[in-house]
């Protein structure tokens, strides 16, 4: 189990995001990016949609927007902490 988690985390670090695809229990899909402060993930910013809508094009379109927003949140958090 731990190897599986480490493998998934390595993929997320490389991609800069995670995508949860729909399954039999959930019909929705989620795209998430980390909010990093001081090089450490302290939160995640995500969007959820109908599973069939989470295409590669949707990920490519929304990942940069989520990442930019996550960076702005991290910057605001860092400024508040200073």
XYZ file of C-alpha atoms in Angstrom:
82
model
C 0.000 0.000 0.000
C 2.770 2.447 0.920
C 4.586 1.771 -2.363
C 1.384 2.584 -4.256
C 0.989 5.882 -2.378
C 4.637 6.839 -2.921
C 4.297 6.005 -6.616
C 1.179 8.167 -6.959
C 2.788 11.049 -5.061
C 5.830 10.897 -7.334
C 3.553 11.131 -10.379
C 1.714 14.103 -8.870
C 5.008 15.869 -8.116
C 6.150 15.327 -11.700
C 2.851 16.404 -13.282
C 2.160 19.219 -10.815
C -1.424 18.042 -10.490
C -3.614 15.053 -9.747
C -6.695 13.839 -11.570
C -9.280 11.583 -9.940
C -11.275 9.879 -12.639
C -14.843 8.654 -12.086
C -15.502 5.115 -10.919
C -18.527 2.952 -10.131
C -19.100 4.760 -6.822
C -18.572 8.317 -8.061
C -19.634 9.779 -11.350
C -17.551 12.916 -10.854
C -13.911 13.623 -11.643
C -11.532 16.055 -9.924
C -8.447 17.989 -10.988
C -6.286 19.230 -8.093
C -3.065 21.201 -7.685
C -1.039 21.754 -4.526
C -0.771 25.053 -2.668
C 2.890 25.093 -1.618
C 4.430 27.337 1.013
C 8.132 27.058 1.672
C 8.371 24.113 -0.713
C 5.786 22.122 1.219
C 2.207 21.358 0.175
C -0.096 22.910 2.784
C -3.385 22.658 0.889
C -4.913 21.707 -2.442
C -7.019 23.651 -4.888
C -9.383 21.585 -6.980
C -12.251 21.580 -9.415
C -14.795 18.806 -9.772
C -17.007 18.125 -12.763
C -19.017 15.343 -14.340
C -16.687 12.448 -15.017
C -17.272 12.343 -18.737
C -16.314 16.040 -18.910
C -12.801 15.550 -17.486
C -10.991 15.153 -20.771
C -7.320 15.804 -21.477
C -8.354 19.099 -23.084
C -10.187 20.176 -19.923
C -7.157 19.278 -17.801
C -4.835 21.168 -20.170
C -7.122 24.224 -20.133
C -7.755 24.394 -16.378
C -4.481 23.139 -14.865
C -2.607 26.424 -15.541
C -5.488 28.464 -14.109
C -5.609 26.351 -10.958
C -1.806 26.432 -10.624
C -1.686 30.225 -11.001
C -4.437 30.627 -8.413
C -2.669 28.210 -6.038
C 0.513 30.290 -6.373
C -1.430 33.465 -5.573
C -2.937 31.814 -2.486
C 0.529 30.664 -1.382
C 1.943 34.168 -1.889
C -0.887 35.694 0.153
C -0.383 33.120 2.872
C 3.358 33.814 2.951
C 2.764 37.595 3.065
C 0.331 37.186 5.966
C 2.842 35.048 7.863
C 5.615 37.644 7.485
